[in-house]
Amino acid sequence: MDSLGFNTFEEQDKVLVGMSGGVDSSVTVRILQEQGFAVQGAVIRFSPAHDGAVESARETGAKLGVPVHVIDAQEDFEREVITPFCENYCAGRTPNPCILCNPAVKFRLLLKKADELGCKFIATGHYARVELCDDGKSRLCTADSVARDQSYMLYRLPQEILSRLILPLGNFEKEDVREIARDIELSCADTPDSMEICFIPDGGYADFIRGRGFVPKAGRFIGPEGEDLGEHAGVDHYTVGQRKGLGIAAGRPLFVKEILPDGNIQLAESGGEYATRMVVSNIATPDGEPLAEGDYRVKVRSAAKAVPCQVSHAPDGTLIVAFPEPVRAPAPGQSAVFYRGGFVFGGGFILSAE
């Protein structure tokens, strides 16, 4: 936070904290209170599945003495997140809804509410950092906690948001955050982290997608030698790199190598799911400028380790990403996020990998 010019225990401007009732956003409120900010909270109701989060945020607000505003985002969330999520899965891609939601819904609505309330800043409980660079631009940085870093999820945030965003947990470990919550007797102090998509809490992606009237592509499993291994359950049940749950008896481990445009699924033996090259589109950078060619480290999944790569531009505006060592299962629809020295330089959506 020093990089943004904040000093502990000095009177500061108003800040609106995005709250969920969970331990991270609740402790974010307390940290900012102790730093002298005039804190207000906002909880976003994305769908009926979030009613519990709304109530938890209200309870936390009452405990910490901050007003909590409820923002209804069901229409925006349906249009910007749920519909693209379902469409992508039905087409055989593997989307991450948080990456769609953060710039288009969550942070946009937080900023809008902050403007309405006269709050100069917004804040969330994400594990990442924002630094003001010498060129006057704000850049997203990795958290001190490698295990908790969430910069991957935030890479599409534009300068308009980054320049007003405070991320107090970027220097904390999760257990430190839980200890603060215990000290101030928050009921969420030891609540387990949710590992599921927020609008599908039971993890039943296929049932959710089909229940909304979407029809995934059907097709057949194609073996490593081109053999027909039978009909699959629909492309919404599979992702590149998957081994378990294929429902075939091939006599040896097989992995999903590629979900083909016609709905068939190409399988490979162990090792065949690795790629040395991928194509990335829809590039977003923190300053809006094109991503420069050169050497970076890249993450292809939120929990993946960042690995070395070389980026070059293709004539059609996509990026060609080459790996010196093969990378396991980069899946179309997922994001590739590029780093140098802990800074996020940009990212985009994987189109293909080979």
Coordinates of N, CA and C in Angstrom, one line a residue, residues 174-286:
K174 N -2.8 -16.5 4.2 CA -4.1 -16.8 4.6 C -4.3 -17.0 6.1
E175 N -3.4 -17.7 6.7 CA -3.5 -17.9 8.1 C -3.4 -16.6 8.9
D176 N -2.6 -15.7 8.4 CA -2.5 -14.4 9.1 C -3.9 -13.7 9.1
V177 N -4.6 -13.8 7.9 CA -5.9 -13.2 7.8 C -6.9 -13.9 8.7
R178 N -6.8 -15.2 8.8 CA -7.7 -15.9 9.7 C -7.5 -15.5 11.2
E179 N -6.2 -15.3 11.5 CA -5.9 -14.9 12.9 C -6.4 -13.5 13.2
I180 N -6.4 -12.6 12.3 CA -7.0 -11.3 12.5 C -8.5 -11.5 12.7
A181 N -9.1 -12.3 11.9 CA -10.6 -12.5 12.1 C -10.9 -13.1 13.4
R182 N -10.0 -14.0 13.9 CA -10.3 -14.6 15.2 C -10.1 -13.6 16.3
D183 N -9.1 -12.7 16.2 CA -8.9 -11.7 17.2 C -10.1 -10.7 17.3
I184 N -10.8 -10.5 16.2 CA -11.9 -9.5 16.3 C -13.2 -10.3 16.3
E185 N -13.1 -11.6 16.6 CA -14.3 -12.5 16.8 C -15.3 -12.5 15.7
L186 N -14.8 -12.6 14.4 CA -15.7 -12.8 13.3 C -16.1 -14.2 13.2
S187 N -17.4 -14.5 12.9 CA -17.9 -15.8 12.8 C -17.3 -16.6 11.6
C188 N -16.8 -15.8 10.6 CA -16.3 -16.4 9.4 C -14.8 -16.8 9.5
A189 N -14.2 -16.6 10.6 CA -12.7 -16.8 10.8 C -12.2 -18.1 10.3
D190 N -13.0 -19.2 10.5 CA -12.5 -20.5 10.1 C -13.4 -21.2 9.1
T191 N -14.2 -20.4 8.4 CA -15.0 -20.9 7.4 C -14.1 -21.4 6.2
P192 N -14.3 -22.7 5.7 CA -13.5 -23.2 4.6 C -13.7 -22.4 3.4
D193 N -12.6 -22.3 2.6 CA -12.7 -21.6 1.3 C -13.6 -22.4 0.3
S194 N -14.4 -21.7 -0.4 CA -15.2 -22.4 -1.4 C -14.3 -22.7 -2.6
M195 N -14.5 -23.9 -3.2 CA -13.7 -24.3 -4.3 C -14.5 -24.4 -5.6
E196 N -15.8 -24.1 -5.5 CA -16.8 -24.3 -6.6 C -17.1 -22.9 -7.2
I197 N -17.6 -22.9 -8.4 CA -18.1 -21.7 -9.1 C -19.3 -21.2 -8.2
C198 N -19.3 -19.9 -8.0 CA -20.2 -19.3 -7.0 C -21.7 -19.5 -7.4
F199 N -22.0 -19.6 -8.7 CA -23.4 -19.8 -9.1 C -23.8 -21.2 -9.3
I200 N -22.8 -22.1 -9.2 CA -23.1 -23.6 -9.2 C -22.4 -24.2 -8.0
P201 N -23.0 -23.9 -6.8 CA -22.3 -24.4 -5.6 C -22.2 -25.9 -5.4
D202 N -23.0 -26.7 -6.1 CA -22.9 -28.1 -6.0 C -21.9 -28.7 -7.0
G203 N -21.4 -27.9 -7.9 CA -20.4 -28.4 -8.9 C -21.0 -29.1 -10.1
G204 N -22.3 -29.1 -10.2 CA -22.9 -29.8 -11.3 C -23.0 -29.0 -12.6
Y205 N -21.9 -28.8 -13.2 CA -21.9 -27.9 -14.4 C -22.9 -28.3 -15.5
A206 N -22.8 -29.6 -15.9 CA -23.6 -30.1 -17.0 C -25.1 -29.9 -16.7
D207 N -25.5 -30.3 -15.5 CA -26.9 -30.2 -15.1 C -27.3 -28.7 -15.2
F208 N -26.5 -27.8 -14.7 CA -26.8 -26.4 -14.7 C -26.9 -25.9 -16.1
I209 N -26.0 -26.2 -17.0 CA -26.0 -25.8 -18.4 C -27.2 -26.3 -19.1
R210 N -27.5 -27.6 -19.0 CA -28.7 -28.1 -19.7 C -30.0 -27.7 -19.1
G211 N -30.0 -27.4 -17.8 CA -31.2 -26.9 -17.1 C -31.6 -25.5 -17.6
R212 N -30.6 -24.8 -18.2 CA -30.9 -23.5 -18.8 C -31.2 -23.5 -20.3
G213 N -31.4 -24.7 -20.8 CA -31.8 -24.9 -22.2 C -30.7 -24.9 -23.2
F214 N -29.5 -24.9 -22.8 CA -28.3 -25.0 -23.7 C -28.1 -26.5 -24.1
V215 N -27.7 -26.7 -25.4 CA -27.5 -28.0 -25.9 C -26.0 -28.2 -26.3
P216 N -25.3 -28.9 -25.5 CA -23.8 -29.1 -25.8 C -23.7 -30.0 -27.0
K217 N -22.5 -29.8 -27.7 CA -22.2 -30.7 -28.9 C -22.1 -32.1 -28.4
A218 N -22.7 -33.0 -29.3 CA -22.5 -34.4 -29.1 C -21.4 -34.9 -30.0
G219 N -20.9 -36.2 -29.8 CA -19.9 -36.7 -30.6 C -19.4 -38.0 -30.1
R220 N -18.2 -38.4 -30.5 CA -17.6 -39.7 -30.2 C -16.2 -39.5 -29.7
F221 N -15.7 -40.5 -28.9 CA -14.3 -40.5 -28.6 C -13.5 -41.1 -29.7
I222 N -12.4 -40.4 -30.0 CA -11.5 -40.9 -31.1 C -10.2 -41.3 -30.4
G223 N -9.7 -42.5 -30.5 CA -8.6 -43.0 -29.8 C -7.3 -42.5 -30.5
P224 N -6.1 -42.8 -29.8 CA -4.8 -42.3 -30.3 C -4.5 -42.7 -31.7
E225 N -5.0 -43.9 -32.2 CA -4.7 -44.3 -33.5 C -5.9 -44.1 -34.5
G226 N -6.8 -43.2 -34.0 CA -8.0 -42.9 -34.9 C -9.1 -43.8 -34.7
E227 N -9.1 -44.7 -33.8 CA -10.2 -45.7 -33.6 C -11.4 -45.1 -32.9
D228 N -12.6 -45.5 -33.3 CA -13.8 -45.0 -32.7 C -14.0 -45.8 -31.4
L229 N -14.0 -45.0 -30.2 CA -14.1 -45.6 -28.9 C -15.5 -45.4 -28.3
G230 N -16.5 -45.0 -29.1 CA -17.8 -44.9 -28.7 C -18.3 -43.4 -28.4
E231 N -19.6 -43.3 -28.2 CA -20.2 -42.0 -28.0 C -19.8 -41.4 -26.6
H232 N -19.6 -40.1 -26.6 CA -19.4 -39.5 -25.3 C -20.7 -38.8 -24.8
A233 N -20.6 -38.3 -23.6 CA -21.8 -37.8 -22.9 C -22.2 -36.3 -23.2
G234 N -21.4 -35.7 -24.1 CA -21.6 -34.3 -24.5 C -20.3 -33.5 -24.0
V235 N -19.9 -32.5 -24.9 CA -18.6 -31.9 -24.6 C -18.6 -31.1 -23.3
D236 N -19.8 -30.8 -22.7 CA -19.8 -30.0 -21.5 C -19.3 -30.9 -20.3
H237 N -19.1 -32.2 -20.5 CA -18.5 -33.0 -19.4 C -17.0 -33.1 -19.4
Y238 N -16.3 -32.5 -20.4 CA -14.9 -32.8 -20.6 C -14.1 -31.5 -20.7
T239 N -12.8 -31.6 -20.4 CA -11.9 -30.6 -20.7 C -10.5 -31.2 -21.0
V240 N -9.7 -30.4 -21.7 CA -8.4 -30.9 -22.2 C -7.6 -31.3 -20.9
G241 N -6.9 -32.5 -21.1 CA -6.1 -33.0 -20.0 C -6.9 -33.9 -19.0
Q242 N -8.2 -34.0 -19.2 CA -9.0 -34.9 -18.3 C -8.7 -36.4 -18.5
R243 N -8.6 -37.1 -17.5 CA -8.4 -38.6 -17.5 C -9.6 -39.3 -16.9
K244 N -10.0 -38.9 -15.7 CA -11.0 -39.6 -14.9 C -12.4 -39.2 -15.5
G245 N -13.3 -40.1 -15.4 CA -14.7 -39.9 -15.8 C -15.0 -40.0 -17.2
L246 N -14.1 -40.5 -18.0 CA -14.3 -40.7 -19.5 C -15.3 -41.8 -19.8
G247 N -15.4 -42.8 -18.9 CA -16.3 -43.9 -19.1 C -16.0 -44.8 -20.2
I248 N -14.8 -45.0 -20.5 CA -14.4 -45.9 -21.5 C -13.3 -46.9 -21.0
A249 N -13.3 -48.1 -21.5 CA -12.4 -49.1 -21.0 C -11.4 -49.4 -22.2
A250 N -10.3 -48.7 -22.2 CA -9.3 -48.8 -23.3 C -8.2 -49.7 -22.9
G251 N -8.1 -50.1 -21.7 CA -7.0 -51.0 -21.3 C -5.7 -50.3 -20.9
R252 N -5.8 -48.9 -21.0 CA -4.6 -48.1 -20.7 C -5.1 -46.7 -20.4
P253 N -4.4 -45.9 -19.6 CA -4.8 -44.5 -19.4 C -4.9 -43.7 -20.6
L254 N -6.0 -43.0 -20.8 CA -6.1 -42.1 -22.0 C -6.6 -40.7 -21.4
F255 N -6.1 -39.7 -22.1 CA -6.4 -38.3 -21.7 C -7.1 -37.6 -22.8
V256 N -7.9 -36.6 -22.5 CA -8.5 -35.7 -23.5 C -7.4 -34.8 -24.1
K257 N -7.1 -35.0 -25.4 CA -6.1 -34.1 -26.0 C -6.7 -32.9 -26.7
E258 N -7.9 -33.1 -27.3 CA -8.5 -32.0 -28.0 C -10.0 -32.2 -28.1
I259 N -10.8 -31.2 -28.0 CA -12.3 -31.3 -28.3 C -12.4 -30.7 -29.6
L260 N -12.8 -31.5 -30.6 CA -12.8 -31.0 -32.0 C -14.0 -30.2 -32.3
P261 N -13.9 -29.4 -33.4 CA -15.1 -28.5 -33.7 C -16.3 -29.3 -34.0
D262 N -16.2 -30.5 -34.5 CA -17.4 -31.3 -34.8 C -18.0 -32.0 -33.6
G263 N -17.4 -31.8 -32.5 CA -18.0 -32.4 -31.2 C -17.3 -33.7 -30.8
N264 N -16.5 -34.3 -31.7 CA -15.7 -35.5 -31.4 C -14.6 -35.1 -30.4
I265 N -14.1 -36.0 -29.6 CA -13.1 -35.8 -28.6 C -11.9 -36.7 -28.9
Q266 N -10.8 -36.0 -29.2 CA -9.5 -36.7 -29.5 C -8.8 -37.1 -28.2
L267 N -8.5 -38.4 -28.1 CA -7.8 -38.9 -26.9 C -6.4 -39.2 -27.2
A268 N -5.6 -39.1 -26.2 CA -4.1 -39.4 -26.3 C -3.6 -40.2 -25.2
E269 N -2.6 -41.0 -25.4 CA -1.9 -41.6 -24.3 C -1.2 -40.6 -23.4
S270 N -0.7 -41.1 -22.2 CA 0.0 -40.2 -21.3 C 1.1 -39.5 -22.0
G271 N 1.2 -38.1 -21.9 CA 2.2 -37.3 -22.5 C 1.6 -36.6 -23.7
G272 N 0.6 -37.2 -24.4 CA 0.0 -36.5 -25.5 C -0.8 -35.3 -25.3
E273 N -1.1 -35.0 -24.0 CA -1.9 -33.8 -23.6 C -1.0 -32.6 -23.4
Y274 N 0.3 -32.8 -23.6 CA 1.2 -31.7 -23.4 C 1.3 -30.9 -24.7
A275 N 1.7 -29.6 -24.6 CA 1.8 -28.7 -25.7 C 3.1 -27.9 -25.7
T276 N 3.6 -27.5 -26.8 CA 4.8 -26.7 -26.9 C 4.5 -25.3 -27.5
R277 N 3.2 -25.1 -27.9 CA 2.9 -23.9 -28.6 C 1.4 -23.6 -28.4
M278 N 1.0 -22.4 -28.3 CA -0.4 -22.1 -28.3 C -0.7 -20.7 -28.9
V279 N -1.9 -20.5 -29.3 CA -2.4 -19.3 -29.9 C -3.3 -18.6 -28.9
V280 N -3.1 -17.3 -28.6 CA -3.9 -16.6 -27.6 C -4.5 -15.3 -28.3
S281 N -5.8 -15.1 -28.0 CA -6.5 -14.0 -28.6 C -7.2 -13.1 -27.5
N282 N -7.9 -12.0 -28.0 CA -8.6 -11.1 -27.0 C -7.6 -10.6 -25.9
I283 N -6.5 -10.0 -26.3 CA -5.5 -9.6 -25.4 C -5.9 -8.3 -24.6
A284 N -5.7 -8.4 -23.3 CA -5.9 -7.2 -22.4 C -4.6 -6.9 -21.7
T285 N -4.3 -5.6 -21.6 CA -3.1 -5.2 -20.9 C -3.5 -4.1 -20.0
P286 N -2.8 -3.8 -18.9 CA -3.2 -2.8 -17.9 C -3.2 -1.4 -18.4

